[in-house]
């Protein structure tokens, strides 16, 4: 799913219940004026599907390749994506992976994986309602991260395709470098407003675009 603006958060197909992103309230409350030449661009990739997999790498890799067409990452703290960049798998820990897919695909993904894996001893948990993704881009995005996270975000230490769990101010996030110009932060729903406000404050000196 592409980035969603605040006014679109409650726009859902007719007949469906209203759905709000974890940052819907935050966008409504924060009346931030966008800078003409913003050094930081902050967006939310709202309402994506998040699924956590745990189990043996060999068994899960075969199932994931069959269902998603993507292999599990071969190295710790890395992210594999499909050709379109819409689906990703991140190595979180030795037996844990985070799969992110476009919103609406998560239930079918979970079902297909369970059917493919059969009686294999694995865990598949849909955590879509408990997480969201923030993207940080712009000329000064790395400067904002340098004063916010404890991990070294220099390009030599954090190349494109890397992803780690790290401390963000007084919260914990999954930080991923999606491209040369864009970073992703996978944030727990309960910390979404806190992280958003922190980023607004930390980006103020560079000028920020949130729309």
Short mmCIF file of C-alpha atoms in Angstrom, two decimals:
data_model
loop_
_atom_site.label_atom_id
_atom_site.label_comp_id
_atom_site.label_asym_id
_atom_site.label_seq_id
_atom_site.Cartn_x
_atom_site.Cartn_y
_atom_site.Cartn_z
CA UNK A 1 0.00 0.00 0.00
CA UNK A 2 1.26 3.47 -0.80
CA UNK A 3 1.60 6.21 1.79
CA UNK A 4 -1.79 7.43 2.99
CA UNK A 5 -2.60 11.02 3.87
CA UNK A 6 -4.54 11.98 6.97
CA UNK A 7 -7.74 12.76 5.08
CA UNK A 8 -7.74 9.25 3.57
CA UNK A 9 -7.48 7.29 6.82
CA UNK A 10 -11.24 6.84 7.17
CA UNK A 11 -11.90 6.24 3.48
CA UNK A 12 -12.83 2.57 3.08
CA UNK A 13 -15.00 0.67 0.58
CA UNK A 14 -18.76 1.03 1.08
CA UNK A 15 -20.23 -1.48 3.51
CA UNK A 16 -17.00 -1.90 5.51
CA UNK A 17 -16.57 -0.56 9.05
CA UNK A 18 -14.46 2.59 9.41
CA UNK A 19 -10.77 1.81 9.80
CA UNK A 20 -8.28 4.24 11.30
CA UNK A 21 -4.52 4.12 11.14
CA UNK A 22 -2.57 4.23 14.44
CA UNK A 23 -1.61 7.82 13.58
CA UNK A 24 -5.02 9.10 12.48
CA UNK A 25 -5.55 10.98 15.75
CA UNK A 26 -1.98 12.29 15.73
CA UNK A 27 -2.38 13.76 12.24
CA UNK A 28 -5.62 15.43 13.28
CA UNK A 29 -4.11 16.93 16.44
CA UNK A 30 -0.75 18.07 15.08
CA UNK A 31 -1.33 21.13 12.92
CA UNK A 32 2.21 21.25 11.59
CA UNK A 33 2.83 23.76 8.81
CA UNK A 34 4.86 22.15 6.05
CA UNK A 35 8.12 23.84 5.11
CA UNK A 36 8.61 25.01 1.53
CA UNK A 37 12.09 23.44 1.36
CA UNK A 38 11.73 20.63 3.87
CA UNK A 39 14.87 18.72 4.80
CA UNK A 40 12.78 15.88 6.22
CA UNK A 41 9.72 14.14 4.74
CA UNK A 42 7.68 12.09 7.22
CA UNK A 43 4.92 9.73 6.13
CA UNK A 44 2.95 6.79 7.47
CA UNK A 45 2.49 3.64 5.42
CA UNK A 46 -0.87 2.98 6.97
CA UNK A 47 -2.76 -0.26 7.46
CA UNK A 48 -0.24 -2.71 6.04
CA UNK A 49 -0.30 -6.42 6.86
CA UNK A 50 2.26 -7.55 9.46
CA UNK A 51 2.88 -11.24 10.15
CA UNK A 52 5.51 -12.67 12.52
CA UNK A 53 6.95 -16.10 11.71
CA UNK A 54 8.90 -18.26 14.16
CA UNK A 55 10.38 -21.67 13.58
CA UNK A 56 13.07 -23.51 11.65
CA UNK A 57 14.60 -21.55 8.79
CA UNK A 58 14.70 -24.45 6.32
CA UNK A 59 11.02 -25.32 6.75
CA UNK A 60 9.85 -21.71 6.72
CA UNK A 61 12.02 -20.73 3.76
CA UNK A 62 10.46 -23.37 1.55
CA UNK A 63 6.94 -22.36 2.53
CA UNK A 64 7.59 -18.62 2.16
CA UNK A 65 9.15 -19.06 -1.28
CA UNK A 66 6.16 -21.12 -2.37
CA UNK A 67 3.57 -18.64 -1.05
CA UNK A 68 5.27 -15.27 -1.54
CA UNK A 69 8.00 -15.98 -4.06
CA UNK A 70 10.62 -14.47 -1.72
CA UNK A 71 13.33 -16.32 0.20
CA UNK A 72 14.07 -15.72 3.86
CA UNK A 73 17.01 -13.32 4.28
CA UNK A 74 20.33 -15.17 4.17
CA UNK A 75 22.01 -12.83 6.66
CA UNK A 76 20.91 -11.58 10.11
CA UNK A 77 19.47 -8.06 10.30
CA UNK A 78 18.66 -7.87 6.61
CA UNK A 79 15.48 -7.40 4.58
CA UNK A 80 14.42 -9.17 1.40
CA UNK A 81 11.79 -7.55 -0.85
CA UNK A 82 9.83 -8.58 -3.92
CA UNK A 83 10.53 -6.89 -7.25
CA UNK A 84 7.79 -4.32 -6.71
CA UNK A 85 9.05 -3.50 -3.22
CA UNK A 86 5.56 -4.03 -1.76
CA UNK A 87 6.30 -7.19 0.22
CA UNK A 88 9.23 -7.75 2.54
CA UNK A 89 10.71 -10.27 4.96
CA UNK A 90 13.10 -9.20 7.71
CA UNK A 91 15.34 -11.38 9.86
CA UNK A 92 14.50 -10.23 13.40
CA UNK A 93 16.26 -12.98 15.43
CA UNK A 94 17.70 -16.48 14.77
CA UNK A 95 14.23 -18.04 14.55
CA UNK A 96 12.01 -15.00 13.95
CA UNK A 97 11.02 -13.10 10.79
CA UNK A 98 8.71 -10.17 10.14
CA UNK A 99 6.69 -10.25 6.92
CA UNK A 100 5.04 -7.02 5.72
CA UNK A 101 2.56 -7.11 2.82
CA UNK A 102 -0.04 -4.71 1.36
CA UNK A 103 -3.07 -4.26 3.57
CA UNK A 104 -5.73 -6.91 3.05
CA UNK A 105 -3.28 -9.67 2.11
CA UNK A 106 -2.31 -10.70 5.63
CA UNK A 107 -5.18 -13.12 6.34
CA UNK A 108 -4.76 -14.92 3.02
CA UNK A 109 -1.02 -15.07 3.64
CA UNK A 110 -1.49 -16.58 7.08
CA UNK A 111 -3.96 -19.13 5.74
CA UNK A 112 -1.74 -20.12 2.81
CA UNK A 113 1.31 -20.53 5.03
CA UNK A 114 -0.59 -22.73 7.48
CA UNK A 115 -1.85 -24.92 4.63
CA UNK A 116 1.62 -25.18 3.13
CA UNK A 117 3.37 -25.89 6.43
CA UNK A 118 0.83 -28.45 7.63
CA UNK A 119 1.90 -29.96 10.97
CA UNK A 120 5.32 -28.28 11.03
CA UNK A 121 6.28 -26.87 14.43
CA UNK A 122 6.09 -23.15 13.64
CA UNK A 123 4.35 -20.02 14.89
CA UNK A 124 2.44 -17.65 12.58
CA UNK A 125 0.99 -14.54 14.24
CA UNK A 126 -0.89 -11.72 12.52
CA UNK A 127 0.19 -8.53 14.33
CA UNK A 128 -1.18 -6.06 11.78
CA UNK A 129 -3.34 -4.21 14.29
CA UNK A 130 -0.44 -3.68 16.67
CA UNK A 131 2.11 -2.04 14.39
CA UNK A 132 2.52 0.66 11.76
CA UNK A 133 5.28 1.86 9.47
CA UNK A 134 6.71 5.38 9.34
CA UNK A 135 8.96 6.49 6.49
CA UNK A 136 11.63 9.14 6.85
CA UNK A 137 13.23 10.72 3.79
CA UNK A 138 14.83 13.97 2.73
CA UNK A 139 18.32 15.46 2.83
CA UNK A 140 18.39 15.56 6.64
CA UNK A 141 16.70 12.26 7.47
CA UNK A 142 19.95 10.66 8.65
CA UNK A 143 20.74 13.65 10.88
CA UNK A 144 17.37 13.19 12.60
CA UNK A 145 18.10 9.50 13.16
CA UNK A 146 21.60 10.27 14.47
CA UNK A 147 20.12 12.21 17.39
CA UNK A 148 17.27 9.75 17.95
CA UNK A 149 18.51 6.15 17.72
CA UNK A 150 21.44 4.43 19.43
CA UNK A 151 22.50 2.43 16.35
CA UNK A 152 25.16 3.73 13.95
CA UNK A 153 23.29 4.90 10.84
CA UNK A 154 26.34 5.85 8.79
CA UNK A 155 26.10 4.27 5.31
CA UNK A 156 29.16 2.10 6.01
CA UNK A 157 27.44 0.59 9.05
CA UNK A 158 23.87 0.71 7.77
CA UNK A 159 23.66 -0.03 4.02
CA UNK A 160 20.47 -0.32 2.01
CA UNK A 161 18.69 -3.58 2.88
CA UNK A 162 19.71 -3.62 6.53
CA UNK A 163 17.17 -3.70 9.35
CA UNK A 164 17.66 -3.80 13.12
CA UNK A 165 15.68 -3.58 16.33
CA UNK A 166 17.00 -0.56 18.20
CA UNK A 167 16.23 2.08 20.82
CA UNK A 168 14.35 5.09 19.49
CA UNK A 169 14.35 7.88 22.10
CA UNK A 170 12.59 6.03 24.96
CA UNK A 171 10.86 3.46 22.78
CA UNK A 172 11.90 0.46 20.69
CA UNK A 173 11.48 0.33 16.91
CA UNK A 174 12.55 -1.78 13.97
CA UNK A 175 14.68 0.49 11.79
CA UNK A 176 15.15 -0.44 8.12
CA UNK A 177 16.96 1.30 5.28
CA UNK A 178 14.65 0.86 2.32
CA UNK A 179 16.72 2.82 -0.22
CA UNK A 180 19.51 5.37 -0.46
CA UNK A 181 17.02 8.12 0.35
CA UNK A 182 14.38 6.47 2.54
CA UNK A 183 14.26 4.86 5.98
CA UNK A 184 11.42 2.84 7.51
CA UNK A 185 10.49 2.60 11.17
CA UNK A 186 8.23 -0.25 12.23
CA UNK A 187 6.56 1.09 15.36
CA UNK A 188 4.27 -0.50 17.92
CA UNK A 189 0.80 1.01 17.89
CA UNK A 190 1.06 2.13 21.52
CA UNK A 191 4.24 4.11 20.74
CA UNK A 192 3.15 5.49 17.35
CA UNK A 193 2.01 8.90 18.60
CA UNK A 194 5.09 9.27 20.81
CA UNK A 195 7.47 8.45 17.93
CA UNK A 196 5.58 10.73 15.56
CA UNK A 197 5.73 13.68 17.95
CA UNK A 198 9.40 13.02 18.63
CA UNK A 199 10.18 13.07 14.91
CA UNK A 200 8.26 16.31 14.47
CA UNK A 201 10.36 17.92 17.20
CA UNK A 202 13.67 16.42 16.06
CA UNK A 203 13.05 17.49 12.46
CA UNK A 204 11.91 21.03 13.21
CA UNK A 205 15.34 22.62 12.68
CA UNK A 206 15.57 21.18 9.15
CA UNK A 207 12.00 21.89 8.05
CA UNK A 208 9.51 19.04 7.74
CA UNK A 209 6.87 17.89 5.29
CA UNK A 210 4.17 15.61 6.75
CA UNK A 211 1.65 15.79 3.91
#
